[in-house]
Amino acid sequence: DIQMTQSPASLSASLGETVTIECRASEDIYSNLAWYQQKPGNSPQLLIYDANSLADGVPSRFSGSGSGTQYSLKINSLQSEDVASYFCQQYNNYRTFGGGTKLELK
Amino acid sequence: EVQLVESGGGLVQPGRSLKLSCAASGFTYSNYVMAWVRQAPTKGLEWVASISTGGGNTYYRDSVKGRFTISRDNAKNTLYLQIDSLRSEDTATYYCAKDIGYYSAWGQGVMVTVSS
């Protein structure tokens, strides 16, 4: 099974700041990686797919990058509505999620 | 608009059974692989099971093999998850999701609590 290691587990940042969340796969996943945002009490919502493609309706301050085993999600100019948990997920060899990152405002 | 609406959750004693349903609308349901993903309280997301478009192929995570059964009725646009021999570690919110590798749409989730 492919393991997904996400870091950090929690993050505190200020409004307007740039935030980066990392995800490392235990083997090459060939950019078959998605990112989700989950606000408290809500279901996850797709942000990024294929490592760097923005899902419909997602603000352009969100971006994804990476290849091989290393991937990242960047949020530019953090907004209050971005307070949420974020999860990566690989779909190269079935489906595995990262452990999640809880993003809070400083 | 894609909609996935789960139902059938609740409080169940260990060892009992439960059947979850997910009603799909807003897309051609029979064309898509569907999945169940769960999330234990304050924990991360965990893929549980998936089913092919026609229902002939099913896949499960190891910890639920032999206890969970995923099925679908394409005439009713509905996905099911039969959960037998429930354990405390099955306590979670269960989401149905449209699977195109990544999960492009999610339901609102249904809570399953296993407790005596």
mmCIF file of C-alpha atoms in Angstrom:
data_model
loop_
_atom_site.group_PDB
_atom_site.id
_atom_site.type_symbol
_atom_site.label_atom_id
_atom_site.label_comp_id
_atom_site.label_asym_id
_atom_site.label_seq_id
_atom_site.Cartn_x
_atom_site.Cartn_y
_atom_site.Cartn_z
ATOM 1 C CA ASP A 1 0.000 0.000 0.000
ATOM 2 C CA ILE A 2 1.151 3.542 -0.723
ATOM 3 C CA GLN A 3 1.591 5.619 2.436
ATOM 4 C CA MET A 4 0.981 9.368 2.364
ATOM 5 C CA THR A 5 2.802 11.487 4.939
ATOM 6 C CA GLN A 6 1.405 14.991 5.292
ATOM 7 C CA SER A 7 3.033 17.875 7.148
ATOM 8 C CA PRO A 8 2.597 19.820 9.250
ATOM 9 C CA ALA A 9 -0.263 18.280 11.224
ATOM 10 C CA SER A 10 -1.313 21.742 12.345
ATOM 11 C CA LEU A 11 -0.486 25.239 11.251
ATOM 12 C CA SER A 12 -1.208 28.710 12.530
ATOM 13 C CA ALA A 13 -0.923 31.650 10.113
ATOM 14 C CA SER A 14 -1.957 35.278 9.792
ATOM 15 C CA LEU A 15 -4.375 36.815 7.324
ATOM 16 C CA GLY A 16 -2.612 37.651 4.066
ATOM 17 C CA GLU A 17 0.200 35.187 4.727
ATOM 18 C CA THR A 18 1.296 32.476 2.276
ATOM 19 C CA VAL A 19 0.899 28.935 3.587
ATOM 20 C CA THR A 20 2.416 25.711 2.261
ATOM 21 C CA ILE A 21 1.360 22.158 3.125
ATOM 22 C CA GLU A 22 3.462 19.184 2.080
ATOM 23 C CA CYS A 23 2.596 15.616 1.190
ATOM 24 C CA ARG A 24 5.113 12.824 0.642
ATOM 25 C CA ALA A 25 4.240 9.486 -0.951
ATOM 26 C CA SER A 26 6.039 6.247 -0.103
ATOM 27 C CA GLU A 27 6.596 5.660 -3.823
ATOM 28 C CA ASP A 28 6.254 7.538 -7.109
ATOM 29 C CA ILE A 29 2.567 8.416 -7.697
ATOM 30 C CA TYR A 30 3.106 10.132 -11.065
ATOM 31 C CA SER A 31 1.168 13.289 -10.130
ATOM 32 C CA ASN A 32 -1.974 11.276 -9.328
ATOM 33 C CA LEU A 33 -2.604 13.470 -6.328
ATOM 34 C CA ALA A 34 -5.572 15.496 -5.127
ATOM 35 C CA TRP A 35 -6.046 18.031 -2.337
ATOM 36 C CA TYR A 36 -9.271 18.570 -0.380
ATOM 37 C CA GLN A 37 -10.478 21.235 1.998
ATOM 38 C CA GLN A 38 -12.788 20.307 4.861
ATOM 39 C CA LYS A 39 -14.400 23.020 6.957
ATOM 40 C CA PRO A 40 -15.719 22.076 10.418
ATOM 41 C CA GLY A 41 -18.997 20.171 10.196
ATOM 42 C CA ASN A 42 -18.826 19.885 6.402
ATOM 43 C CA SER A 43 -17.837 17.224 3.919
ATOM 44 C CA PRO A 44 -14.507 17.487 2.073
ATOM 45 C CA GLN A 45 -14.395 19.564 -1.095
ATOM 46 C CA LEU A 46 -12.011 18.997 -3.995
ATOM 47 C CA LEU A 47 -9.426 21.770 -4.442
ATOM 48 C CA ILE A 48 -6.737 20.360 -6.724
ATOM 49 C CA TYR A 49 -6.444 17.238 -8.885
ATOM 50 C CA ASP A 50 -3.638 15.793 -10.999
ATOM 51 C CA ALA A 51 -1.259 17.555 -8.581
ATOM 52 C CA ASN A 52 -1.697 21.027 -10.066
ATOM 53 C CA SER A 53 -5.138 21.391 -11.708
ATOM 54 C CA LEU A 54 -7.581 23.691 -9.945
ATOM 55 C CA ALA A 55 -11.065 22.267 -9.440
ATOM 56 C CA ASP A 56 -14.059 24.253 -10.667
ATOM 57 C CA GLY A 57 -14.920 27.244 -8.510
ATOM 58 C CA VAL A 58 -11.747 27.116 -6.412
ATOM 59 C CA PRO A 59 -10.093 30.520 -5.896
ATOM 60 C CA SER A 60 -6.836 31.075 -7.747
ATOM 61 C CA ARG A 61 -4.972 31.737 -4.476
ATOM 62 C CA PHE A 62 -4.857 27.938 -4.135
ATOM 63 C CA SER A 63 -2.216 26.102 -6.148
ATOM 64 C CA GLY A 64 -0.648 22.668 -6.222
ATOM 65 C CA SER A 65 2.755 21.500 -7.359
ATOM 66 C CA GLY A 66 5.126 18.577 -7.189
ATOM 67 C CA SER A 67 6.060 15.341 -8.858
ATOM 68 C CA GLY A 68 7.343 11.898 -8.042
ATOM 69 C CA THR A 69 6.913 11.450 -4.314
ATOM 70 C CA GLN A 70 6.830 15.096 -3.164
ATOM 71 C CA TYR A 71 3.815 17.414 -3.475
ATOM 72 C CA SER A 72 2.658 20.672 -1.977
ATOM 73 C CA LEU A 73 -0.426 22.841 -1.646
ATOM 74 C CA LYS A 74 0.114 26.594 -1.461
ATOM 75 C CA ILE A 75 -2.414 29.148 -0.292
ATOM 76 C CA ASN A 76 -1.504 32.716 -1.208
ATOM 77 C CA SER A 77 -2.861 35.646 0.761
ATOM 78 C CA LEU A 78 -4.645 33.609 3.426
ATOM 79 C CA GLN A 79 -8.293 34.536 3.961
ATOM 80 C CA SER A 80 -10.449 33.859 7.030
ATOM 81 C CA GLU A 81 -12.604 31.436 5.011
ATOM 82 C CA ASP A 82 -9.525 29.251 4.431
ATOM 83 C CA VAL A 83 -9.571 28.077 8.052
ATOM 84 C CA ALA A 84 -10.128 24.370 7.582
ATOM 85 C CA SER A 85 -8.443 20.987 7.488
ATOM 86 C CA TYR A 86 -6.637 19.990 4.328
ATOM 87 C CA PHE A 87 -6.015 16.447 3.076
ATOM 88 C CA CYS A 88 -3.956 15.033 0.245
ATOM 89 C CA GLN A 89 -4.971 11.810 -1.523
ATOM 90 C CA GLN A 90 -3.106 9.605 -4.001
ATOM 91 C CA TYR A 91 -4.941 7.690 -6.711
ATOM 92 C CA ASN A 92 -2.030 6.094 -8.538
ATOM 93 C CA ASN A 93 -2.472 2.777 -6.766
ATOM 94 C CA TYR A 94 -5.888 2.640 -5.353
ATOM 95 C CA ARG A 95 -6.679 5.380 -2.836
ATOM 96 C CA THR A 96 -4.834 6.650 0.242
ATOM 97 C CA PHE A 97 -5.212 9.877 2.183
ATOM 98 C CA GLY A 98 -2.668 11.859 4.091
ATOM 99 C CA GLY A 99 -3.241 12.429 7.779
ATOM 100 C CA GLY A 100 -4.463 15.996 7.337
ATOM 101 C CA THR A 101 -3.366 19.519 8.243
ATOM 102 C CA LYS A 102 -5.466 21.723 10.484
ATOM 103 C CA LEU A 103 -5.052 25.374 9.504
ATOM 104 C CA GLU A 104 -5.931 28.050 12.033
ATOM 105 C CA LEU A 105 -5.605 31.808 12.175
ATOM 106 C CA LYS A 106 -2.874 33.312 14.306
ATOM 107 C CA GLU B 1 -25.986 20.000 -9.930
ATOM 108 C CA VAL B 2 -24.425 16.826 -8.582
ATOM 109 C CA GLN B 3 -26.081 15.669 -5.362
ATOM 110 C CA LEU B 4 -25.257 12.713 -3.138
ATOM 111 C CA VAL B 5 -27.506 12.160 -0.142
ATOM 112 C CA GLU B 6 -26.652 9.484 2.421
ATOM 113 C CA SER B 7 -29.072 7.891 4.862
ATOM 114 C CA GLY B 8 -29.365 4.930 7.198
ATOM 115 C CA GLY B 9 -26.916 5.801 9.949
ATOM 116 C CA GLY B 10 -27.518 5.661 13.678
ATOM 117 C CA LEU B 11 -26.552 4.171 17.017
ATOM 118 C CA VAL B 12 -25.967 0.424 16.801
ATOM 119 C CA GLN B 13 -24.770 -2.177 19.268
ATOM 120 C CA PRO B 14 -21.515 -4.037 18.589
ATOM 121 C CA GLY B 15 -22.047 -7.122 16.447
ATOM 122 C CA ARG B 16 -25.230 -5.813 14.831
ATOM 123 C CA SER B 17 -25.757 -4.763 11.205
ATOM 124 C CA LEU B 18 -26.645 -1.599 9.367
ATOM 125 C CA LYS B 19 -27.265 -0.663 5.732
ATOM 126 C CA LEU B 20 -26.332 2.760 4.429
ATOM 127 C CA SER B 21 -27.801 4.246 1.264
ATOM 128 C CA CYS B 22 -26.682 7.081 -0.993
ATOM 129 C CA ALA B 23 -29.091 8.616 -3.502
ATOM 130 C CA ALA B 24 -27.360 10.211 -6.469
ATOM 131 C CA SER B 25 -28.648 12.855 -8.858
ATOM 132 C CA GLY B 26 -27.382 15.480 -11.288
ATOM 133 C CA PHE B 27 -25.109 13.179 -13.275
ATOM 134 C CA THR B 28 -25.223 9.900 -15.200
ATOM 135 C CA TYR B 29 -24.797 7.683 -12.153
ATOM 136 C CA SER B 30 -24.301 4.434 -14.053
ATOM 137 C CA ASN B 31 -21.198 5.828 -15.789
ATOM 138 C CA TYR B 32 -19.196 6.363 -12.605
ATOM 139 C CA VAL B 33 -17.267 4.307 -10.112
ATOM 140 C CA MET B 34 -18.616 5.071 -6.643
ATOM 141 C CA ALA B 35 -17.002 4.814 -3.240
ATOM 142 C CA TRP B 36 -17.550 5.004 0.497
ATOM 143 C CA VAL B 37 -15.058 6.998 2.568
ATOM 144 C CA ARG B 38 -15.253 7.289 6.333
ATOM 145 C CA GLN B 39 -13.941 9.630 8.992
ATOM 146 C CA ALA B 40 -13.756 8.679 12.655
ATOM 147 C CA PRO B 41 -14.458 11.528 15.098
ATOM 148 C CA THR B 42 -11.646 14.117 14.975
ATOM 149 C CA LYS B 43 -9.628 11.838 12.678
ATOM 150 C CA GLY B 44 -8.623 11.777 9.019
ATOM 151 C CA LEU B 45 -10.255 10.337 5.944
ATOM 152 C CA GLU B 46 -10.154 6.632 5.138
ATOM 153 C CA TRP B 47 -11.249 4.922 1.935
ATOM 154 C CA VAL B 48 -13.570 2.020 2.747
ATOM 155 C CA ALA B 49 -14.888 0.466 -0.459
ATOM 156 C CA SER B 50 -15.456 1.085 -4.150
ATOM 157 C CA ILE B 51 -17.641 -0.414 -6.853
ATOM 158 C CA SER B 52 -17.335 -0.432 -10.619
ATOM 159 C CA THR B 53 -19.907 1.135 -12.897
ATOM 160 C CA GLY B 54 -21.856 -2.064 -13.470
ATOM 161 C CA GLY B 55 -21.348 -3.383 -9.970
ATOM 162 C CA GLY B 56 -19.422 -6.444 -11.040
ATOM 163 C CA ASN B 57 -16.170 -5.409 -9.376
ATOM 164 C CA THR B 58 -15.865 -4.397 -5.750
ATOM 165 C CA TYR B 59 -12.869 -3.381 -3.658
ATOM 166 C CA TYR B 60 -12.439 -3.077 0.108
ATOM 167 C CA ARG B 61 -9.855 -1.971 2.595
ATOM 168 C CA ASP B 62 -8.427 -4.919 4.476
ATOM 169 C CA SER B 63 -9.980 -4.036 7.830
ATOM 170 C CA VAL B 64 -13.533 -4.308 6.461
ATOM 171 C CA LYS B 65 -13.212 -7.271 4.094
ATOM 172 C CA GLY B 66 -15.776 -9.936 4.897
ATOM 173 C CA ARG B 67 -17.912 -7.540 6.997
ATOM 174 C CA PHE B 68 -18.798 -4.742 4.559
ATOM 175 C CA THR B 69 -20.585 -5.170 1.239
ATOM 176 C CA ILE B 70 -20.826 -2.371 -1.294
ATOM 177 C CA SER B 71 -23.526 -2.578 -3.961
ATOM 178 C CA ARG B 72 -25.402 -0.340 -6.341
ATOM 179 C CA ASP B 73 -28.734 -0.129 -8.134
ATOM 180 C CA ASN B 74 -28.243 1.815 -11.351
ATOM 181 C CA ALA B 75 -31.989 1.840 -12.048
ATOM 182 C CA LYS B 76 -32.522 3.680 -8.749
ATOM 183 C CA ASN B 77 -29.322 5.763 -8.881
ATOM 184 C CA THR B 78 -28.493 4.481 -5.427
ATOM 185 C CA LEU B 79 -25.333 3.209 -3.735
ATOM 186 C CA TYR B 80 -25.401 0.961 -0.682
ATOM 187 C CA LEU B 81 -23.071 -0.188 2.074
ATOM 188 C CA GLN B 82 -24.108 -3.194 4.121
ATOM 189 C CA ILE B 83 -22.143 -3.268 7.370
ATOM 190 C CA ASP B 84 -22.207 -6.474 9.389
ATOM 191 C CA SER B 85 -20.554 -7.448 12.691
ATOM 192 C CA LEU B 86 -20.118 -3.802 13.630
ATOM 193 C CA ARG B 87 -17.161 -2.924 15.858
ATOM 194 C CA SER B 88 -16.448 0.155 17.944
ATOM 195 C CA GLU B 89 -13.716 1.123 15.491
ATOM 196 C CA ASP B 90 -16.355 1.424 12.745
ATOM 197 C CA THR B 91 -17.738 4.502 14.526
ATOM 198 C CA ALA B 92 -17.404 7.278 11.944
ATOM 199 C CA THR B 93 -19.122 9.562 9.510
ATOM 200 C CA TYR B 94 -19.564 7.681 6.251
ATOM 201 C CA TYR B 95 -19.469 9.631 2.997
ATOM 202 C CA CYS B 96 -20.393 8.404 -0.439
ATOM 203 C CA ALA B 97 -18.321 9.900 -3.197
ATOM 204 C CA LYS B 98 -18.089 9.995 -6.969
ATOM 205 C CA ASP B 99 -14.776 8.364 -7.825
ATOM 206 C CA ILE B 100 -12.818 9.439 -10.875
ATOM 207 C CA GLY B 101 -9.514 8.610 -9.219
ATOM 208 C CA TYR B 102 -9.980 11.588 -7.031
ATOM 209 C CA TYR B 103 -13.364 12.238 -5.411
ATOM 210 C CA SER B 104 -15.057 14.953 -7.409
ATOM 211 C CA ALA B 105 -18.263 15.037 -5.357
ATOM 212 C CA TRP B 106 -19.143 14.049 -1.808
ATOM 213 C CA GLY B 107 -22.342 13.585 0.117
ATOM 214 C CA GLN B 108 -23.013 15.346 3.393
ATOM 215 C CA GLY B 109 -22.178 12.186 5.320
ATOM 216 C CA VAL B 110 -24.077 9.913 7.694
ATOM 217 C CA MET B 111 -22.980 9.125 11.240
ATOM 218 C CA VAL B 112 -22.619 5.555 12.453
ATOM 219 C CA THR B 113 -22.022 5.081 16.175
ATOM 220 C CA VAL B 114 -21.233 1.620 17.486
ATOM 221 C CA SER B 115 -21.803 1.376 21.218
ATOM 222 C CA SER B 116 -23.543 -0.807 23.749
#
